[in-house]
PDB file of C-alpha atoms in Angstrom:
ATOM      1  CA  MET A   1      35.978  71.094  49.751  1.00 51.00           C
ATOM      2  CA  LEU A   2      36.817  67.361  50.094  1.00 53.00           C
ATOM      3  CA  ASP A   3      37.256  65.778  53.506  1.00 56.00           C
ATOM      4  CA  TYR A   4      40.088  63.227  53.536  1.00 56.00           C
ATOM      5  CA  ASN A   5      39.819  62.442  57.260  1.00 61.00           C
ATOM      6  CA  ASP A   6      39.558  58.753  58.107  1.00 65.00           C
ATOM      7  CA  PHE A   7      36.382  57.323  59.575  1.00 62.00           C
ATOM      8  CA  ALA A   8      35.707  54.222  61.575  1.00 68.00           C
ATOM      9  CA  VAL A   9      35.326  50.906  59.793  1.00 65.00           C
ATOM     10  CA  GLY A  10      31.708  50.264  58.894  1.00 63.00           C
ATOM     11  CA  THR A  11      30.673  53.873  59.352  1.00 68.00           C
ATOM     12  CA  CYS A  12      31.187  55.089  55.765  1.00 68.00           C
ATOM     13  CA  PRO A  13      28.268  57.491  55.282  1.00 67.00           C
ATOM     14  CA  ASN A  14      27.912  56.716  51.560  1.00 69.00           C
ATOM     15  CA  ALA A  15      28.489  52.922  51.547  1.00 66.00           C
ATOM     16  CA  THR A  16      26.383  50.688  49.267  1.00 70.00           C
ATOM     17  CA  THR A  17      26.436  46.931  48.711  1.00 71.00           C
ATOM     18  CA  LYS A  18      26.408  45.372  45.228  1.00 69.00           C
ATOM     19  CA  THR A  19      26.500  41.747  44.043  1.00 66.00           C
ATOM     20  CA  LEU A  20      28.902  41.126  41.160  1.00 53.00           C
ATOM     21  CA  THR A  21      28.667  38.148  38.838  1.00 52.00           C
ATOM     22  CA  VAL A  22      31.987  36.999  37.392  1.00 50.00           C
ATOM     23  CA  THR A  23      31.601  35.228  34.050  1.00 54.00           C
ATOM     24  CA  SER A  24      34.148  32.966  32.358  1.00 65.00           C
ATOM     25  CA  GLU A  25      34.521  32.792  28.614  1.00 75.00           C
ATOM     26  CA  ALA A  26      34.567  29.586  26.608  1.00 70.00           C
ATOM     27  CA  LEU A  27      38.179  28.630  25.982  1.00 84.00           C
ATOM     28  CA  ALA A  28      38.355  25.321  24.089  1.00 92.00           C
ATOM     29  CA  VAL A  29      36.298  22.847  22.048  1.00 95.00           C
ATOM     30  CA  SER A  30      36.968  19.122  21.571  1.00 96.00           C
ATOM     31  CA  ILE A  31      35.394  16.307  19.562  1.00 97.00           C
ATOM     32  CA  GLY A  32      35.339  12.621  20.479  1.00 96.00           C
ATOM     33  CA  PHE A  33      33.631   9.316  19.727  1.00 95.00           C
ATOM     34  CA  ASP A  34      33.234   5.722  20.876  1.00 91.00           C
ATOM     35  CA  ALA A  35      33.789   2.364  19.157  1.00 87.00           C
ATOM     36  CA  THR A  36      30.209   1.751  18.020  1.00 89.00           C
ATOM     37  CA  ILE A  37      28.038   2.374  14.987  1.00 90.00           C
ATOM     38  CA  ALA A  38      24.345   1.688  14.482  1.00 90.00           C
ATOM     39  CA  ASP A  39      21.982   0.793  11.672  1.00 90.00           C
ATOM     40  CA  GLY A  40      20.271   3.799  10.121  1.00 90.00           C
ATOM     41  CA  SER A  41      17.287   4.387   7.860  1.00 84.00           C
ATOM     42  CA  GLY A  42      15.600   1.111   6.959  1.00 88.00           C
ATOM     43  CA  GLY A  43      18.768  -0.838   7.646  1.00 87.00           C
ATOM     44  CA  LEU A  44      20.341   0.636   4.511  1.00 89.00           C
ATOM     45  CA  THR A  45      22.769   3.006   6.241  1.00 91.00           C
ATOM     46  CA  PHE A  46      25.221   3.174   9.117  1.00 92.00           C
ATOM     47  CA  VAL A  47      25.111   5.940  11.755  1.00 95.00           C
ATOM     48  CA  LYS A  48      28.173   7.077  13.709  1.00 95.00           C
ATOM     49  CA  LYS A  49      27.824   9.588  16.559  1.00 97.00           C
ATOM     50  CA  PHE A  50      30.311  12.124  17.915  1.00 98.00           C
ATOM     51  CA  VAL A  51      30.345  14.284  21.028  1.00 98.00           C
ATOM     52  CA  VAL A  52      31.511  17.910  21.055  1.00 97.00           C
ATOM     53  CA  THR A  53      32.527  19.440  24.396  1.00 96.00           C
ATOM     54  CA  VAL A  54      33.207  23.083  25.283  1.00 95.00           C
ATOM     55  CA  ALA A  55      34.963  24.257  28.449  1.00 93.00           C
ATOM     56  CA  ASP A  56      36.176  27.494  30.031  1.00 90.00           C
ATOM     57  CA  ALA A  57      39.629  28.250  31.457  1.00 86.00           C
ATOM     58  CA  ALA A  58      38.780  26.403  34.672  1.00 87.00           C
ATOM     59  CA  GLY A  59      37.703  23.296  32.769  1.00 90.00           C
ATOM     60  CA  GLN A  60      34.050  23.856  33.583  1.00 92.00           C
ATOM     61  CA  ALA A  61      31.316  23.139  31.045  1.00 94.00           C
ATOM     62  CA  LYS A  62      30.113  26.082  28.983  1.00 93.00           C
ATOM     63  CA  ALA A  63      26.440  26.131  28.085  1.00 94.00           C
ATOM     64  CA  ASP A  64      24.680  27.863  25.174  1.00 94.00           C
ATOM     65  CA  ILE A  65      27.701  27.894  22.844  1.00 94.00           C
ATOM     66  CA  LEU A  66      26.798  27.620  19.159  1.00 96.00           C
ATOM     67  CA  ILE A  67      28.514  24.672  17.454  1.00 96.00           C
ATOM     68  CA  THR A  68      28.903  24.600  13.671  1.00 96.00           C
ATOM     69  CA  PRO A  69      30.019  21.292  12.083  1.00 97.00           C
ATOM     70  CA  SER A  70      31.301  20.665   8.574  1.00 96.00           C
ATOM     71  CA  LEU A  71      32.331  17.509   6.745  1.00 96.00           C
ATOM     72  CA  ASP A  72      34.986  16.936   4.099  1.00 94.00           C
ATOM     73  CA  LEU A  73      35.562  13.683   2.197  1.00 94.00           C
ATOM     74  CA  VAL A  74      39.329  13.449   2.092  1.00 91.00           C
ATOM     75  CA  ASP A  75      39.884  10.472  -0.208  1.00 90.00           C
ATOM     76  CA  TYR A  76      38.413   7.221  -1.434  1.00 87.00           C
ATOM     77  CA  ILE A  77      39.821   3.709  -1.524  1.00 84.00           C
ATOM     78  CA  LYS A  78      40.038   1.271  -4.456  1.00 80.00           C
ATOM     79  CA  GLY A  79      40.268  -2.495  -4.181  1.00 76.00           C
ATOM     80  CA  MET A  80      38.320  -5.494  -2.949  1.00 75.00           C
ATOM     81  CA  TYR A  81      38.022  -7.810   0.053  1.00 71.00           C
ATOM     82  CA  THR A  82      38.839 -11.469   0.156  1.00 68.00           C
ATOM     83  CA  GLY A  83      37.715 -14.196   2.560  1.00 62.00           C
ATOM     84  CA  PRO A  84      36.493 -16.223   4.374  1.00 56.00           C
ATOM     85  CA  GLY A  85      38.851 -16.421   7.283  1.00 54.00           C
ATOM     86  CA  ALA A  86      40.155 -13.058   8.368  1.00 57.00           C
ATOM     87  CA  TRP A  87      38.521 -10.658   5.915  1.00 63.00           C
ATOM     88  CA  ALA A  88      41.178  -8.445   4.409  1.00 68.00           C
ATOM     89  CA  LEU A  89      41.879  -6.346   1.360  1.00 69.00           C
ATOM     90  CA  THR A  90      43.550  -8.234  -1.448  1.00 71.00           C
ATOM     91  CA  PRO A  91      47.304  -7.599  -1.877  1.00 69.00           C
ATOM     92  CA  THR A  92      46.737  -5.123  -4.724  1.00 68.00           C
ATOM     93  CA  SER A  93      43.931  -3.294  -2.879  1.00 68.00           C
ATOM     94  CA  GLY A  94      43.852  -0.325  -0.567  1.00 72.00           C
ATOM     95  CA  GLN A  95      44.987   2.355  -2.992  1.00 78.00           C
ATOM     96  CA  MET A  96      43.906   5.714  -1.558  1.00 82.00           C
ATOM     97  CA  CYS A  97      42.874   8.296  -4.133  1.00 85.00           C
ATOM     98  CA  ALA A  98      42.518  11.967  -3.272  1.00 84.00           C
ATOM     99  CA  ASN A  99      39.116  13.640  -3.533  1.00 85.00           C
ATOM    100  CA  GLU A 100      38.778  14.619  -7.185  1.00 80.00           C
ATOM    101  CA  ASP A 101      36.858  17.804  -6.325  1.00 80.00           C
ATOM    102  CA  ILE A 102      40.069  19.758  -5.769  1.00 74.00           C
ATOM    103  CA  ASN A 103      38.432  23.127  -5.030  1.00 75.00           C
ATOM    104  CA  ARG A 104      35.424  21.532  -3.274  1.00 79.00           C
ATOM    105  CA  ASN A 105      32.884  23.464  -5.344  1.00 78.00           C
ATOM    106  CA  GLY A 106      30.809  20.421  -6.288  1.00 78.00           C
ATOM    107  CA  VAL A 107      31.303  21.019 -10.013  1.00 76.00           C
ATOM    108  CA  LEU A 108      33.085  18.529 -12.283  1.00 77.00           C
ATOM    109  CA  GLU A 109      35.809  20.463 -14.087  1.00 75.00           C
ATOM    110  CA  THR A 110      38.067  19.338 -16.911  1.00 77.00           C
ATOM    111  CA  THR A 111      41.110  18.753 -14.692  1.00 75.00           C
ATOM    112  CA  GLU A 112      39.339  16.865 -11.899  1.00 70.00           C
ATOM    113  CA  ASP A 113      37.982  13.566 -13.272  1.00 72.00           C
ATOM    114  CA  PHE A 114      41.198  11.616 -12.738  1.00 72.00           C
ATOM    115  CA  ASN A 115      39.659   8.161 -13.164  1.00 70.00           C
ATOM    116  CA  ASN A 116      37.657   9.154 -16.270  1.00 68.00           C
ATOM    117  CA  ASN A 117      34.304   7.855 -15.028  1.00 72.00           C
ATOM    118  CA  GLY A 118      32.370  11.059 -15.727  1.00 76.00           C
ATOM    119  CA  GLN A 119      31.801  12.118 -12.112  1.00 77.00           C
ATOM    120  CA  LEU A 120      33.544  13.410  -9.007  1.00 79.00           C
ATOM    121  CA  ASP A 121      34.734  10.745  -6.560  1.00 81.00           C
ATOM    122  CA  PRO A 122      33.864  10.440  -3.797  1.00 86.00           C
ATOM    123  CA  ARG A 123      30.414  11.980  -4.108  1.00 87.00           C
ATOM    124  CA  LYS A 124      29.648  14.698  -1.555  1.00 89.00           C
ATOM    125  CA  SER A 125      26.302  13.033  -0.813  1.00 90.00           C
ATOM    126  CA  ASP A 126      27.982   9.746   0.182  1.00 92.00           C
ATOM    127  CA  VAL A 127      28.161  10.969   3.797  1.00 95.00           C
ATOM    128  CA  LEU A 128      25.738  13.299   5.603  1.00 97.00           C
ATOM    129  CA  ILE A 129      26.411  15.162   8.858  1.00 98.00           C
ATOM    130  CA  SER A 130      23.792  16.574  11.223  1.00 98.00           C
ATOM    131  CA  VAL A 131      23.299  17.763  14.784  1.00 98.00           C
ATOM    132  CA  VAL A 132      21.325  15.526  17.129  1.00 97.00           C
ATOM    133  CA  GLY A 133      19.028  17.912  19.002  1.00 96.00           C
ATOM    134  CA  SER A 134      20.213  21.454  19.639  1.00 97.00           C
ATOM    135  CA  ASN A 135      23.306  22.954  18.006  1.00 97.00           C
ATOM    136  CA  ARG A 136      24.006  24.863  21.236  1.00 97.00           C
ATOM    137  CA  THR A 137      25.806  23.203  24.121  1.00 96.00           C
ATOM    138  CA  ASN A 138      23.638  22.017  26.997  1.00 97.00           C
ATOM    139  CA  SER A 139      24.324  22.598  30.691  1.00 96.00           C
ATOM    140  CA  SER A 140      27.053  19.945  30.488  1.00 97.00           C
ATOM    141  CA  GLY A 141      28.795  21.792  27.653  1.00 96.00           C
ATOM    142  CA  ILE A 142      27.873  19.105  25.120  1.00 97.00           C
ATOM    143  CA  VAL A 143      26.494  18.876  21.578  1.00 98.00           C
ATOM    144  CA  VAL A 144      25.990  15.539  19.802  1.00 98.00           C
ATOM    145  CA  LEU A 145      26.673  15.095  16.078  1.00 98.00           C
ATOM    146  CA  GLN A 146      26.136  12.169  13.764  1.00 98.00           C
ATOM    147  CA  ILE A 147      27.120  11.090  10.286  1.00 97.00           C
ATOM    148  CA  GLU A 148      25.015   8.725   8.175  1.00 97.00           C
ATOM    149  CA  TYR A 149      26.134   6.912   5.054  1.00 94.00           C
ATOM    150  CA  PRO A 150      25.016   4.061   2.765  1.00 91.00           C
ATOM    151  CA  LYS A 151      26.421   0.694   3.792  1.00 88.00           C
ATOM    152  CA  SER A 152      27.817   0.297   0.287  1.00 86.00           C
ATOM    153  CA  VAL A 153      30.455   3.005   0.914  1.00 88.00           C
ATOM    154  CA  ALA A 154      31.529   1.710   4.343  1.00 87.00           C
ATOM    155  CA  THR A 155      35.339   1.232   4.569  1.00 85.00           C
ATOM    156  CA  TRP A 156      35.817   2.908   1.180  1.00 87.00           C
ATOM    157  CA  VAL A 157      35.928   6.633   2.121  1.00 90.00           C
ATOM    158  CA  ASP A 158      38.056   8.695   4.531  1.00 92.00           C
ATOM    159  CA  TYR A 159      36.408  11.779   6.019  1.00 96.00           C
ATOM    160  CA  LYS A 160      37.223  14.757   8.231  1.00 96.00           C
ATOM    161  CA  ILE A 161      34.820  16.482  10.636  1.00 97.00           C
ATOM    162  CA  LEU A 162      35.589  20.065  11.635  1.00 96.00           C
ATOM    163  CA  VAL A 163      33.674  21.813  14.418  1.00 97.00           C
ATOM    164  CA  THR A 164      33.857  25.457  15.412  1.00 94.00           C
ATOM    165  CA  ALA A 165      32.529  27.056  18.586  1.00 93.00           C
ATOM    166  CA  SER A 166      31.216  30.602  18.367  1.00 89.00           C
ATOM    167  CA  GLY A 167      32.768  33.037  20.815  1.00 81.00           C
ATOM    168  CA  VAL A 168      35.889  30.928  21.310  1.00 81.00           C
ATOM    169  CA  SER A 169      38.847  32.908  20.061  1.00 72.00           C
ATOM    170  CA  GLY A 170      42.355  31.687  19.411  1.00 71.00           C
ATOM    171  CA  THR A 171      43.617  28.321  18.257  1.00 78.00           C
ATOM    172  CA  GLU A 172      41.372  26.199  20.504  1.00 84.00           C
ATOM    173  CA  GLY A 173      38.060  27.341  19.033  1.00 89.00           C
ATOM    174  CA  ARG A 174      38.211  24.632  16.366  1.00 93.00           C
ATOM    175  CA  ALA A 175      38.585  20.865  16.593  1.00 95.00           C
ATOM    176  CA  SER A 176      38.690  18.115  13.989  1.00 96.00           C
ATOM    177  CA  VAL A 177      38.826  14.358  13.599  1.00 96.00           C
ATOM    178  CA  THR A 178      39.753  12.298  10.544  1.00 95.00           C
ATOM    179  CA  LYS A 179      38.498   8.728  10.197  1.00 94.00           C
ATOM    180  CA  ARG A 180      37.474   6.044   7.719  1.00 91.00           C
ATOM    181  CA  LEU A 181      33.843   5.065   7.288  1.00 91.00           C
ATOM    182  CA  THR A 182      33.455   1.904   9.325  1.00 87.00           C
ATOM    183  CA  ALA A 183      31.376  -1.219   8.840  1.00 82.00           C
ATOM    184  CA  ASP A 184      29.806  -3.309  11.569  1.00 72.00           C
ATOM    185  CA  ALA A 185      30.886  -6.798  12.579  1.00 54.00           C
ATOM    186  CA  GLY A 186      27.660  -8.514  11.624  1.00 51.00           C
ATOM    187  CA  PRO A 187      27.149 -11.392   9.222  1.00 43.00           C
ATOM    188  CA  SER A 188      27.778 -11.056   5.527  1.00 41.00           C
ATOM    189  CA  PRO A 189      26.355 -12.972   2.568  1.00 37.00           C
ATOM    190  CA  ARG A 190      29.557 -15.003   2.420  1.00 36.00           C
ATOM    191  CA  ARG A 191      29.988 -15.576   6.135  1.00 35.00           C
ATOM    192  CA  PRO A 192      27.584 -16.926   8.800  1.00 30.00           C
ATOM    193  CA  ARG A 193      27.000 -15.050  12.043  1.00 28.00           C
ATOM    194  CA  ARG A 194      29.204 -17.378  14.087  1.00 29.00           C
ATOM    195  CA  HIS A 195      32.166 -16.033  12.093  1.00 28.00           C
ATOM    196  CA  SER A 196      31.510 -12.348  12.731  1.00 31.00           C
ATOM    197  CA  CYS A 197      34.192  -9.969  11.519  1.00 33.00           C
ATOM    198  CA  GLN A 198      36.734  -8.730  14.015  1.00 32.00           C
ATOM    199  CA  PRO A 199      37.749  -6.310  15.340  1.00 30.00           C
ATOM    200  CA  LEU A 200      34.538  -4.359  15.775  1.00 29.00           C
ATOM    201  CA  CYS A 201      34.019  -1.146  13.909  1.00 33.00           C
ATOM    202  CA  THR A 202      37.592  -0.590  12.819  1.00 39.00           C
ATOM    203  CA  GLY A 203      36.893  -0.825   9.127  1.00 41.00           C
ATOM    204  CA  THR A 204      38.861  -4.065   8.819  1.00 42.00           C
ATOM    205  CA  GLY A 205      35.828  -6.327   8.697  1.00 47.00           C
ATOM    206  CA  ALA A 206      34.156  -7.186   5.403  1.00 50.00           C
ATOM    207  CA  PRO A 207      31.750  -4.429   4.337  1.00 51.00           C
ATOM    208  CA  VAL A 208      28.394  -4.899   2.688  1.00 51.00           C
ATOM    209  CA  SER A 209      30.025  -3.988  -0.617  1.00 51.00           C
ATOM    210  CA  TYR A 210      33.031  -6.152  -1.398  1.00 50.00           C
ATOM    211  CA  THR A 211      34.092  -3.816  -4.191  1.00 55.00           C
ATOM    212  CA  PRO A 212      34.054  -0.020  -3.743  1.00 59.00           C
ATOM    213  CA  PRO A 213      32.129   2.557  -5.750  1.00 63.00           C
ATOM    214  CA  GLY A 214      35.513   3.863  -6.917  1.00 61.00           C
ATOM    215  CA  GLY A 215      36.445   0.569  -8.581  1.00 60.00           C
ATOM    216  CA  THR A 216      39.065  -2.109  -7.983  1.00 56.00           C
ATOM    217  CA  ARG A 217      42.051  -0.950 -10.033  1.00 60.00           C
ATOM    218  CA  SER A 218      45.231  -0.342  -8.073  1.00 58.00           C
ATOM    219  CA  ARG A 219      45.807   3.048  -9.715  1.00 63.00           C
ATOM    220  CA  CYS A 220      43.891   6.296  -9.175  1.00 73.00           C
ATOM    221  CA  VAL A 221      44.606   7.454 -12.725  1.00 62.00           C
ATOM    222  CA  PRO A 222      44.050   5.049 -15.616  1.00 53.00           C
ATOM    223  CA  ILE A 223      47.128   4.052 -17.578  1.00 44.00           C
ATOM    224  CA  ARG A 224      47.084   5.729 -20.981  1.00 45.00           C
ATOM    225  CA  ILE A 225      48.449   3.650 -23.822  1.00 39.00           C
ATOM    226  CA  GLU A 226      49.245   5.474 -27.033  1.00 43.00           C
ATOM    227  CA  TRP A 227      49.807   3.649 -30.320  1.00 43.00           C
ATOM    228  CA  HIS A 228      52.080   5.269 -32.894  1.00 44.00           C
ATOM    229  CA  LEU A 229      52.109   3.951 -36.436  1.00 48.00           C
ATOM    230  CA  PRO A 230      55.571   3.772 -37.993  1.00 52.00           C
ATOM    231  CA  THR A 231      56.414   6.577 -40.359  1.00 54.00           C
ATOM    232  CA  ASP A 232      55.889   5.691 -43.972  1.00 52.00           C
ATOM    233  CA  PRO A 233      59.405   5.510 -45.452  1.00 52.00           C
ATOM    234  CA  ARG A 234      58.136   6.217 -48.930  1.00 52.00           C
ATOM    235  CA  PRO A 235      58.566   9.781 -50.253  1.00 47.00           C
TER     236      PRO A 235
END
């Protein structure tokens, strides 16, 4: 038989004390960057770093969240730079051409080589992405990424970084950024150091390569000219 009679506060005969830990789940992931790039391997490449942050519903850093990055080359640019003075693309330059690898399978197919040069442009290996250190967020909720690319493709390729955070459900578990490969503002073979390119790291300064790997023509698809001989009027 149960006894429902009240008892004095603090005199519960079967009272126990437990410590509960309330955990908060990761809610959102973001990706950001600064305005700098650095020289990479042997001075032949540029390195650009990105920071990935993960927070919970209270805005507090979430540690030990697995971050998975991926990189897509969106398009490539055709043209050439002119200078000295303010380095700029020539009037007929700057044509953006979509990535020829339409299905992103890394295989050249009959309908994909739009510029008829026998390869896919841009090449997937033009830009590499990696994690600097651990791919799990530290106590500050941070993971650092970097991309590295040959200086010869700087300013000639647009790219998109996508990061996903494991355990983050909903729309905020993914973040992306789309940018153009930038060049530094250092000296070039045609310009002394005192005339360094401005503004810094925006892609508007003269790159190491004055003409892009994708060529200088203003069209993504070559113009096809067909010659038709007149019909012989004789029977």
